[in-house]
mmCIF file of C-alpha atoms and ligand atoms in Angstrom:
data_model
loop_
_atom_site.group_PDB
_atom_site.id
_atom_site.type_symbol
_atom_site.label_atom_id
_atom_site.label_comp_id
_atom_site.label_asym_id
_atom_site.label_seq_id
_atom_site.Cartn_x
_atom_site.Cartn_y
_atom_site.Cartn_z
ATOM 1 C CA MET A 12 -15.771 -37.277 14.718
ATOM 2 C CA ILE A 13 -13.091 -39.120 12.621
ATOM 3 C CA PRO A 14 -12.926 -37.622 8.969
ATOM 4 C CA SER A 15 -12.798 -39.810 6.097
ATOM 5 C CA ALA A 16 -9.699 -41.482 4.725
ATOM 6 C CA PHE A 17 -7.478 -39.380 2.521
ATOM 7 C CA ASP A 18 -3.753 -39.249 0.994
ATOM 8 C CA TYR A 19 -1.379 -36.932 2.978
ATOM 9 C CA HIS A 20 1.265 -34.794 1.608
ATOM 10 C CA GLN A 21 3.838 -32.523 3.210
ATOM 11 C CA PRO A 22 5.546 -30.699 0.613
ATOM 12 C CA ALA A 23 8.884 -28.765 1.896
ATOM 13 C CA THR A 24 8.225 -25.878 -1.236
ATOM 14 C CA LEU A 25 5.850 -24.320 -2.872
ATOM 15 C CA ASP A 26 6.552 -25.395 -6.439
ATOM 16 C CA GLU A 27 6.019 -28.987 -5.290
ATOM 17 C CA ALA A 28 2.816 -28.373 -3.686
ATOM 18 C CA ILE A 29 1.324 -26.809 -6.773
ATOM 19 C CA ARG A 30 2.798 -29.712 -8.670
ATOM 20 C CA LEU A 31 0.869 -31.707 -6.039
ATOM 21 C CA LEU A 32 -2.168 -29.876 -6.698
ATOM 22 C CA ALA A 33 -1.993 -30.309 -10.410
ATOM 23 C CA ASN A 34 -1.611 -33.660 -10.283
ATOM 24 C CA THR A 35 -3.825 -35.090 -7.749
ATOM 25 C CA GLU A 36 -7.307 -35.715 -7.731
ATOM 26 C CA ASP A 37 -9.800 -33.699 -5.270
ATOM 27 C CA ALA A 38 -6.739 -32.623 -3.499
ATOM 28 C CA LYS A 39 -7.232 -29.590 -0.712
ATOM 29 C CA VAL A 40 -4.417 -27.524 0.973
ATOM 30 C CA LEU A 41 -4.097 -27.760 4.650
ATOM 31 C CA ALA A 42 -3.029 -24.145 6.482
ATOM 32 C CA GLY A 43 -3.481 -24.182 10.397
ATOM 33 C CA GLY A 44 -6.192 -26.485 9.915
ATOM 34 C CA HIS A 45 -8.643 -24.674 12.218
ATOM 35 C CA SER A 46 -11.540 -24.571 9.420
ATOM 36 C CA LEU A 47 -10.705 -27.449 7.162
ATOM 37 C CA LEU A 48 -10.504 -30.089 9.875
ATOM 38 C CA PRO A 49 -13.795 -29.391 11.843
ATOM 39 C CA ALA A 50 -15.330 -29.334 8.206
ATOM 40 C CA MET A 51 -13.938 -32.919 7.537
ATOM 41 C CA LYS A 52 -14.714 -34.142 10.595
ATOM 42 C CA LEU A 53 -18.462 -33.140 9.698
ATOM 43 C CA ARG A 54 -18.274 -34.517 6.507
ATOM 44 C CA LEU A 55 -18.442 -30.609 5.087
ATOM 45 C CA ALA A 56 -15.424 -31.668 3.398
ATOM 46 C CA GLN A 57 -14.285 -34.879 1.997
ATOM 47 C CA PRO A 58 -10.905 -34.139 -0.156
ATOM 48 C CA LYS A 59 -9.309 -37.371 -1.210
ATOM 49 C CA THR A 60 -5.775 -35.731 -0.798
ATOM 50 C CA ILE A 61 -4.169 -33.220 1.736
ATOM 51 C CA VAL A 62 -1.842 -31.132 0.839
ATOM 52 C CA ASP A 63 -0.041 -29.671 4.212
ATOM 53 C CA LEU A 64 1.746 -26.194 3.816
ATOM 54 C CA GLY A 65 3.171 -26.716 7.319
ATOM 55 C CA ARG A 66 6.478 -27.366 6.385
ATOM 56 C CA ILE A 67 6.894 -24.575 3.701
ATOM 57 C CA VAL A 68 9.043 -22.276 5.148
ATOM 58 C CA GLU A 69 9.102 -19.885 2.262
ATOM 59 C CA LEU A 70 5.407 -19.106 2.879
ATOM 60 C CA SER A 71 5.962 -17.536 6.483
ATOM 61 C CA TYR A 72 7.366 -14.256 7.227
ATOM 62 C CA ILE A 73 6.205 -10.669 7.557
ATOM 63 C CA ARG A 74 8.646 -8.094 5.753
ATOM 64 C CA GLU A 75 8.692 -4.489 4.133
ATOM 65 C CA GLU A 76 9.572 -4.195 0.497
ATOM 66 C CA ASN A 77 9.606 -0.969 -1.542
ATOM 67 C CA GLY A 78 7.354 0.721 0.940
ATOM 68 C CA ARG A 79 4.788 -1.939 1.414
ATOM 69 C CA ILE A 80 4.446 -4.842 3.751
ATOM 70 C CA ALA A 81 4.454 -8.146 2.501
ATOM 71 C CA ILE A 82 3.140 -11.175 4.686
ATOM 72 C CA GLY A 83 3.462 -15.059 3.693
ATOM 73 C CA ALA A 84 0.435 -16.530 3.719
ATOM 74 C CA MET A 85 1.599 -19.380 6.252
ATOM 75 C CA THR A 86 2.194 -16.480 8.873
ATOM 76 C CA THR A 87 -0.188 -16.980 12.026
ATOM 77 C CA HIS A 88 -2.348 -14.662 13.713
ATOM 78 C CA PHE A 89 0.254 -14.801 16.636
ATOM 79 C CA GLU A 90 2.842 -13.741 14.330
ATOM 80 C CA ILE A 91 0.872 -10.854 13.248
ATOM 81 C CA GLU A 92 -0.107 -9.853 16.667
ATOM 82 C CA SER A 93 3.308 -9.909 18.185
ATOM 83 C CA SER A 94 5.142 -8.210 14.937
ATOM 84 C CA ALA A 95 7.252 -5.218 15.991
ATOM 85 C CA LEU A 96 7.518 -4.332 12.127
ATOM 86 C CA LEU A 97 3.519 -4.358 11.971
ATOM 87 C CA ARG A 98 2.976 -2.361 15.008
ATOM 88 C CA ASP A 99 5.152 0.454 13.415
ATOM 89 C CA LYS A 100 4.319 0.401 9.876
ATOM 90 C CA CYS A 101 1.008 -1.265 9.655
ATOM 91 C CA PRO A 102 -0.532 -1.154 12.964
ATOM 92 C CA LEU A 103 -4.078 -2.007 12.140
ATOM 93 C CA LEU A 104 -2.981 -5.556 11.421
ATOM 94 C CA PRO A 105 -1.944 -6.579 15.023
ATOM 95 C CA GLU A 106 -4.974 -4.587 16.626
ATOM 96 C CA LEU A 107 -6.908 -6.811 14.740
ATOM 97 C CA ALA A 108 -5.097 -10.057 15.342
ATOM 98 C CA LEU A 109 -5.984 -9.567 19.165
ATOM 99 C CA HIS A 110 -9.460 -9.739 18.141
ATOM 100 C CA ILE A 111 -9.300 -13.278 16.762
ATOM 101 C CA GLY A 112 -10.419 -16.259 18.753
ATOM 102 C CA ASP A 113 -8.001 -17.149 21.315
ATOM 103 C CA VAL A 114 -4.382 -17.818 22.207
ATOM 104 C CA GLN A 115 -4.629 -21.393 20.888
ATOM 105 C CA VAL A 116 -6.549 -20.288 17.413
ATOM 106 C CA ARG A 117 -3.896 -17.529 17.010
ATOM 107 C CA ASN A 118 -1.188 -19.482 17.180
ATOM 108 C CA LYS A 119 -2.293 -22.362 14.960
ATOM 109 C CA GLY A 120 -4.464 -20.293 12.558
ATOM 110 C CA THR A 121 -2.926 -18.668 9.393
ATOM 111 C CA PHE A 122 -3.493 -15.084 7.616
ATOM 112 C CA GLY A 123 -3.858 -16.957 4.511
ATOM 113 C CA GLY A 124 -6.015 -19.868 5.791
ATOM 114 C CA SER A 125 -8.614 -17.354 6.885
ATOM 115 C CA LEU A 126 -8.577 -15.135 3.836
ATOM 116 C CA VAL A 127 -9.009 -18.316 1.673
ATOM 117 C CA HIS A 128 -11.880 -19.829 3.554
ATOM 118 C CA ALA A 129 -13.780 -16.619 3.139
ATOM 119 C CA ASP A 130 -15.712 -17.336 6.410
ATOM 120 C CA PRO A 131 -18.235 -14.367 6.227
ATOM 121 C CA ALA A 132 -17.624 -13.795 10.132
ATOM 122 C CA ALA A 133 -13.937 -13.929 10.058
ATOM 123 C CA ASP A 134 -11.814 -10.685 10.688
ATOM 124 C CA TRP A 135 -9.261 -10.379 8.491
ATOM 125 C CA PRO A 136 -11.310 -9.799 5.208
ATOM 126 C CA ALA A 137 -12.127 -6.165 7.073
ATOM 127 C CA ALA A 138 -8.580 -5.103 7.251
ATOM 128 C CA VAL A 139 -7.351 -6.199 3.917
ATOM 129 C CA LEU A 140 -10.242 -4.385 2.067
ATOM 130 C CA ALA A 141 -9.513 -1.432 4.226
ATOM 131 C CA LEU A 142 -5.895 -1.540 3.470
ATOM 132 C CA ASN A 143 -6.589 -2.074 -0.293
ATOM 133 C CA ALA A 144 -4.217 -5.262 -0.098
ATOM 134 C CA GLU A 145 -3.141 -7.166 -3.169
ATOM 135 C CA PHE A 146 -2.984 -10.880 -3.086
ATOM 136 C CA GLU A 147 -0.521 -12.988 -5.162
ATOM 137 C CA ILE A 148 -1.849 -16.155 -6.033
ATOM 138 C CA ALA A 149 0.394 -19.120 -7.390
ATOM 139 C CA GLY A 150 -0.647 -21.876 -9.656
ATOM 140 C CA PRO A 151 0.330 -24.205 -12.105
ATOM 141 C CA ASN A 152 0.638 -21.260 -14.883
ATOM 142 C CA GLY A 153 2.708 -19.137 -12.823
ATOM 143 C CA ARG A 154 1.900 -16.369 -10.194
ATOM 144 C CA ARG A 155 -1.100 -13.591 -10.685
ATOM 145 C CA THR A 156 -2.113 -10.565 -8.381
ATOM 146 C CA VAL A 157 -5.831 -9.899 -7.344
ATOM 147 C CA GLN A 158 -6.900 -6.642 -5.526
ATOM 148 C CA ALA A 159 -8.646 -6.990 -2.426
ATOM 149 C CA ALA A 160 -12.082 -5.630 -4.376
ATOM 150 C CA GLU A 161 -11.872 -8.975 -6.392
ATOM 151 C CA PHE A 162 -10.519 -11.336 -4.138
ATOM 152 C CA PHE A 163 -13.823 -11.998 -2.227
ATOM 153 C CA VAL A 164 -16.329 -13.832 -4.616
ATOM 154 C CA GLU A 165 -18.925 -14.516 -2.350
ATOM 155 C CA MET A 166 -19.696 -16.515 1.124
ATOM 156 C CA MET A 167 -16.748 -19.360 1.273
ATOM 157 C CA GLN A 168 -15.651 -18.524 -2.078
ATOM 158 C CA THR A 169 -12.370 -16.355 -3.173
ATOM 159 C CA ALA A 170 -10.477 -15.697 -6.383
ATOM 160 C CA VAL A 171 -8.058 -18.828 -5.246
ATOM 161 C CA GLN A 172 -8.843 -21.526 -7.837
ATOM 162 C CA PRO A 173 -8.721 -25.431 -6.438
ATOM 163 C CA ASN A 174 -5.477 -25.895 -8.186
ATOM 164 C CA GLU A 175 -3.995 -22.839 -6.702
ATOM 165 C CA ILE A 176 -2.028 -21.495 -3.441
ATOM 166 C CA LEU A 177 -2.352 -17.953 -1.970
ATOM 167 C CA ARG A 178 1.544 -17.151 -1.650
ATOM 168 C CA GLU A 179 1.425 -13.633 -0.158
ATOM 169 C CA VAL A 180 -0.581 -10.424 0.669
ATOM 170 C CA ARG A 181 0.508 -7.097 0.234
ATOM 171 C CA MET A 182 -0.317 -3.480 1.863
ATOM 172 C CA PRO A 183 1.083 -0.390 2.088
ATOM 173 C CA VAL A 184 2.843 0.659 5.030
ATOM 174 C CA THR A 185 -0.140 2.919 7.091
ATOM 175 C CA PRO A 186 -0.288 5.404 9.773
ATOM 176 C CA LYS A 187 -0.965 5.000 12.900
ATOM 177 C CA SER A 188 -4.707 6.408 12.575
ATOM 178 C CA VAL A 189 -6.649 2.967 12.391
ATOM 179 C CA ALA A 190 -9.025 1.147 14.484
ATOM 180 C CA TYR A 191 -10.610 -2.076 14.493
ATOM 181 C CA ALA A 192 -13.958 -2.337 16.354
ATOM 182 C CA LYS A 193 -16.176 -5.592 16.461
ATOM 183 C CA PHE A 194 -18.895 -6.934 18.188
ATOM 184 C CA ALA A 195 -18.378 -10.544 18.405
ATOM 185 C CA GLN A 196 -20.147 -13.810 18.600
ATOM 186 C CA LYS A 197 -19.485 -14.729 22.366
ATOM 187 C CA ALA A 198 -18.793 -18.646 22.210
ATOM 188 C CA SER A 199 -16.178 -18.372 19.089
ATOM 189 C CA GLY A 200 -15.266 -14.656 18.967
ATOM 190 C CA PHE A 201 -15.764 -14.637 15.177
ATOM 191 C CA ALA A 202 -17.340 -11.401 14.264
ATOM 192 C CA ILE A 203 -21.123 -10.515 14.046
ATOM 193 C CA ALA A 204 -20.097 -7.171 12.950
ATOM 194 C CA GLY A 205 -16.449 -5.904 12.588
ATOM 195 C CA VAL A 206 -15.004 -2.706 11.140
ATOM 196 C CA ALA A 207 -11.659 -2.184 10.163
ATOM 197 C CA VAL A 208 -10.549 1.787 9.547
ATOM 198 C CA LEU A 209 -7.860 3.526 8.182
ATOM 199 C CA VAL A 210 -8.269 7.864 8.510
ATOM 200 C CA THR A 211 -5.634 9.782 6.566
ATOM 201 C CA ASN A 212 -6.032 13.082 8.399
ATOM 202 C CA GLN A 213 -3.767 15.155 5.532
ATOM 203 C CA ALA A 214 -6.110 13.645 2.648
ATOM 204 C CA ARG A 215 -9.105 13.974 4.599
ATOM 205 C CA THR A 216 -10.113 10.268 3.581
ATOM 206 C CA ALA A 217 -11.375 7.405 5.076
ATOM 207 C CA SER A 218 -11.101 3.724 4.366
ATOM 208 C CA ILE A 219 -13.394 1.178 6.009
ATOM 209 C CA GLY A 220 -13.887 -2.582 5.662
ATOM 210 C CA ILE A 221 -16.746 -4.425 7.110
ATOM 211 C CA THR A 222 -17.240 -8.062 8.086
ATOM 212 C CA GLY A 223 -19.450 -10.418 9.409
ATOM 213 C CA VAL A 224 -22.367 -8.389 8.385
ATOM 214 C CA ALA A 225 -23.043 -9.782 4.894
ATOM 215 C CA ALA A 226 -22.151 -12.896 3.006
ATOM 216 C CA LYS A 227 -19.003 -11.195 1.953
ATOM 217 C CA PRO A 228 -17.151 -8.282 3.207
ATOM 218 C CA TYR A 229 -17.488 -5.224 1.735
ATOM 219 C CA ARG A 230 -15.885 -1.358 1.586
ATOM 220 C CA ALA A 231 -18.281 0.848 3.381
ATOM 221 C CA THR A 232 -18.548 3.449 0.379
ATOM 222 C CA ALA A 233 -21.408 5.638 1.590
ATOM 223 C CA VAL A 234 -19.770 6.066 4.899
ATOM 224 C CA GLU A 235 -16.154 6.774 2.877
ATOM 225 C CA LYS A 236 -18.283 9.469 0.553
ATOM 226 C CA HIS A 237 -19.887 10.999 3.345
ATOM 227 C CA LEU A 238 -16.626 11.595 5.183
ATOM 228 C CA GLN A 239 -14.411 12.609 1.740
ATOM 229 C CA GLY A 240 -12.728 15.889 2.174
ATOM 230 C CA LYS A 241 -14.255 16.680 5.468
ATOM 231 C CA GLU A 242 -12.498 17.460 9.073
ATOM 232 C CA LEU A 243 -13.501 15.105 11.098
ATOM 233 C CA SER A 244 -15.733 15.530 14.063
ATOM 234 C CA ALA A 245 -17.832 13.740 16.392
ATOM 235 C CA GLU A 246 -20.956 14.782 14.705
ATOM 236 C CA LEU A 247 -19.562 14.115 11.299
ATOM 237 C CA ILE A 248 -19.078 10.514 12.521
ATOM 238 C CA ARG A 249 -21.944 9.882 13.761
ATOM 239 C CA ALA A 250 -24.004 10.856 10.647
ATOM 240 C CA ALA A 251 -21.481 9.053 8.552
ATOM 241 C CA SER A 252 -21.933 5.955 10.265
ATOM 242 C CA THR A 253 -25.836 5.643 9.901
ATOM 243 C CA LYS A 254 -24.645 4.732 6.183
ATOM 244 C CA ALA A 255 -22.283 1.658 7.249
ATOM 245 C CA ALA A 256 -24.989 -0.974 5.810
ATOM 246 C CA ASP A 257 -26.337 1.126 3.206
ATOM 247 C CA GLY A 258 -27.012 -1.070 -0.318
ATOM 248 C CA ILE A 259 -26.121 -4.233 1.679
ATOM 249 C CA ASP A 260 -28.557 -7.369 2.235
ATOM 250 C CA PRO A 261 -27.384 -8.305 5.853
ATOM 251 C CA LEU A 262 -27.105 -11.969 7.179
ATOM 252 C CA ASN A 263 -30.296 -13.263 9.170
ATOM 253 C CA ASP A 264 -29.200 -16.097 11.684
ATOM 254 C CA ILE A 265 -29.550 -17.587 14.962
ATOM 255 C CA HIS A 266 -26.802 -15.114 16.243
ATOM 256 C CA ALA A 267 -28.408 -11.637 14.782
ATOM 257 C CA SER A 268 -31.250 -10.471 12.944
ATOM 258 C CA ALA A 269 -30.458 -8.691 9.616
ATOM 259 C CA GLU A 270 -31.891 -5.323 11.315
ATOM 260 C CA PHE A 271 -29.737 -5.932 14.398
ATOM 261 C CA ARG A 272 -26.778 -6.707 12.253
ATOM 262 C CA ALA A 273 -26.999 -3.434 10.158
ATOM 263 C CA ARG A 274 -27.442 -1.515 13.449
ATOM 264 C CA LEU A 275 -24.369 -3.248 14.732
ATOM 265 C CA ALA A 276 -22.457 -2.109 11.690
ATOM 266 C CA GLN A 277 -23.314 1.165 12.257
ATOM 267 C CA VAL A 278 -22.240 1.319 15.867
ATOM 268 C CA GLN A 279 -18.843 -0.322 15.265
ATOM 269 C CA CYS A 280 -18.581 1.689 12.403
ATOM 270 C CA GLN A 281 -18.984 4.925 14.741
ATOM 271 C CA ARG A 282 -16.520 3.332 17.335
ATOM 272 C CA ALA A 283 -13.877 2.627 14.928
ATOM 273 C CA LEU A 284 -13.724 6.040 13.371
ATOM 274 C CA GLU A 285 -14.068 7.879 16.547
ATOM 275 C CA ARG A 286 -10.879 6.158 17.767
ATOM 276 C CA ALA A 287 -8.819 6.439 14.394
ATOM 277 C CA ALA A 288 -9.719 9.892 14.341
ATOM 278 C CA ALA A 289 -9.561 10.429 17.985
ATOM 279 C CA VAL A 290 -12.113 12.748 18.254
HETATM 280 C C1 FAD B 308 -12.764 -22.244 18.323
HETATM 281 C C2 FAD B 308 -12.373 -20.796 17.195
HETATM 282 C C3 FAD B 308 -12.465 -19.606 17.250
HETATM 283 C C4 FAD B 308 -12.239 -18.901 15.777
HETATM 284 N N1 FAD B 308 -12.514 -17.677 15.975
HETATM 285 C C5 FAD B 308 -12.119 -16.912 14.909
HETATM 286 C C6 FAD B 308 -12.546 -15.250 15.354
HETATM 287 O O1 FAD B 308 -12.491 -14.929 16.445
HETATM 288 N N2 FAD B 308 -12.021 -14.473 14.125
HETATM 289 C C7 FAD B 308 -11.614 -15.082 12.963
HETATM 290 O O2 FAD B 308 -11.417 -14.531 11.997
HETATM 291 N N3 FAD B 308 -11.647 -16.595 12.863
HETATM 292 C C8 FAD B 308 -11.594 -17.359 13.699
HETATM 293 N N4 FAD B 308 -11.323 -18.423 13.543
HETATM 294 C C9 FAD B 308 -10.570 -19.119 12.481
HETATM 295 C C10 FAD B 308 -9.273 -19.488 12.469
HETATM 296 O O3 FAD B 308 -8.581 -17.767 13.024
HETATM 297 C C11 FAD B 308 -8.602 -19.780 11.362
HETATM 298 O O4 FAD B 308 -7.456 -18.590 10.996
HETATM 299 C C12 FAD B 308 -9.380 -19.889 10.245
HETATM 300 O O5 FAD B 308 -9.933 -21.316 10.878
HETATM 301 C C13 FAD B 308 -8.548 -20.552 8.695
HETATM 302 O O6 FAD B 308 -6.997 -20.637 9.001
HETATM 303 P P1 FAD B 308 -6.357 -21.837 9.177
HETATM 304 O O7 FAD B 308 -4.919 -21.740 8.898
HETATM 305 O O8 FAD B 308 -6.819 -23.128 10.142
HETATM 306 O O9 FAD B 308 -6.947 -22.615 7.995
HETATM 307 P P2 FAD B 308 -7.474 -24.164 7.288
HETATM 308 O O10 FAD B 308 -8.428 -24.769 8.066
HETATM 309 O O11 FAD B 308 -5.922 -24.901 7.208
HETATM 310 O O12 FAD B 308 -7.657 -23.705 5.791
HETATM 311 C C14 FAD B 308 -9.369 -23.061 5.395
HETATM 312 C C15 FAD B 308 -9.415 -23.481 3.743
HETATM 313 O O13 FAD B 308 -8.786 -22.355 3.147
HETATM 314 C C16 FAD B 308 -7.615 -23.309 2.402
HETATM 315 N N5 FAD B 308 -6.279 -22.924 2.257
HETATM 316 C C17 FAD B 308 -5.523 -22.647 3.660
HETATM 317 N N6 FAD B 308 -4.654 -21.877 3.227
HETATM 318 C C18 FAD B 308 -4.491 -21.982 1.946
HETATM 319 C C19 FAD B 308 -3.251 -21.093 0.878
HETATM 320 N N7 FAD B 308 -2.419 -20.566 1.244
HETATM 321 N N8 FAD B 308 -3.915 -20.942 -0.575
HETATM 322 C C20 FAD B 308 -4.883 -21.823 -0.811
HETATM 323 N N9 FAD B 308 -5.918 -22.177 0.034
HETATM 324 C C21 FAD B 308 -5.681 -22.524 1.486
HETATM 325 C C22 FAD B 308 -7.684 -24.717 2.854
HETATM 326 O O14 FAD B 308 -7.799 -25.440 1.684
HETATM 327 C C23 FAD B 308 -9.344 -24.703 3.368
HETATM 328 O O15 FAD B 308 -10.172 -24.570 2.561
HETATM 329 C C24 FAD B 308 -11.632 -19.459 14.751
HETATM 330 C C25 FAD B 308 -11.742 -20.801 14.759
HETATM 331 C C26 FAD B 308 -11.630 -21.793 15.798
HETATM 332 C C27 FAD B 308 -11.352 -23.077 15.846
#
């Protein structure tokens, strides 16, 4: 299928892209195109103008700054998967990247595109929630920062407004006690239940992000509270993980019933915690 006609711009800088968004009617930015183009072909999206971010080199980087990891929005899944810096300083991200689609998807799809698209079955949201990431968003009035807890608004909707561009995602340098466990939809690889876990043994805390289960990703706060301040054991993890879908309204679709999804959340939560805590 062929999308409806649109004007096409390929700015070289972020400022130029923001100006184009501000001055053009019904414009949408294009990153890897792996979600936007199928939506356009199916006429689910019919933007009059496309602002392609592909030439903006200032949006593509992974670096460590002041004890934090900063990742540009146009960084691809593969660049994250293969980053030596991240393997050392934020190992949850390369581990999760390996779970995304296939090689072609990881080569083209971008970190920022996936996060702004906010597909309820996307993998990255679980990690950015577990890592307490912050998002820098650029728009006509300058830049603003949004915390992970406020970034995901509802299904396919984030705090990024139509005239704004996600510029950068920042997260703390984290220890190696991390894991991502996922039950994938077989054809696409998207998450039916994906659980990202960060365990801090010294402080006896766990931070847990869950995707695929509900309309928007969430922190498994009931599990976190159950684990808080206690020494992690297999028995404790099993008991805590039964709370992985507490207070959540699980999705119910052709891939999994709500009841099955809730159970998958519990099982994947237990698997991820066991791996991260090495029990
Ligand atoms: C066959 C297949 C399998 C897949 N499997 C998985 C999987 O297992 N797990 C998973 O998580 N994902 C999966 N994906 C999704 C893929 O990972 C892409 O990352 C995702 O489609 C969006 O990223 P993109 O760079 O292609 O964004 P695009 O499609 O270019 O854009 C998506 C949306 O975000 C907006 N946008 C993009 N970048 C920005 C920005 N910087 N600021 C503001 N708005 C922006 C666009 O306007 C558009 O609305 C799969 C995709 C395909 C085609």
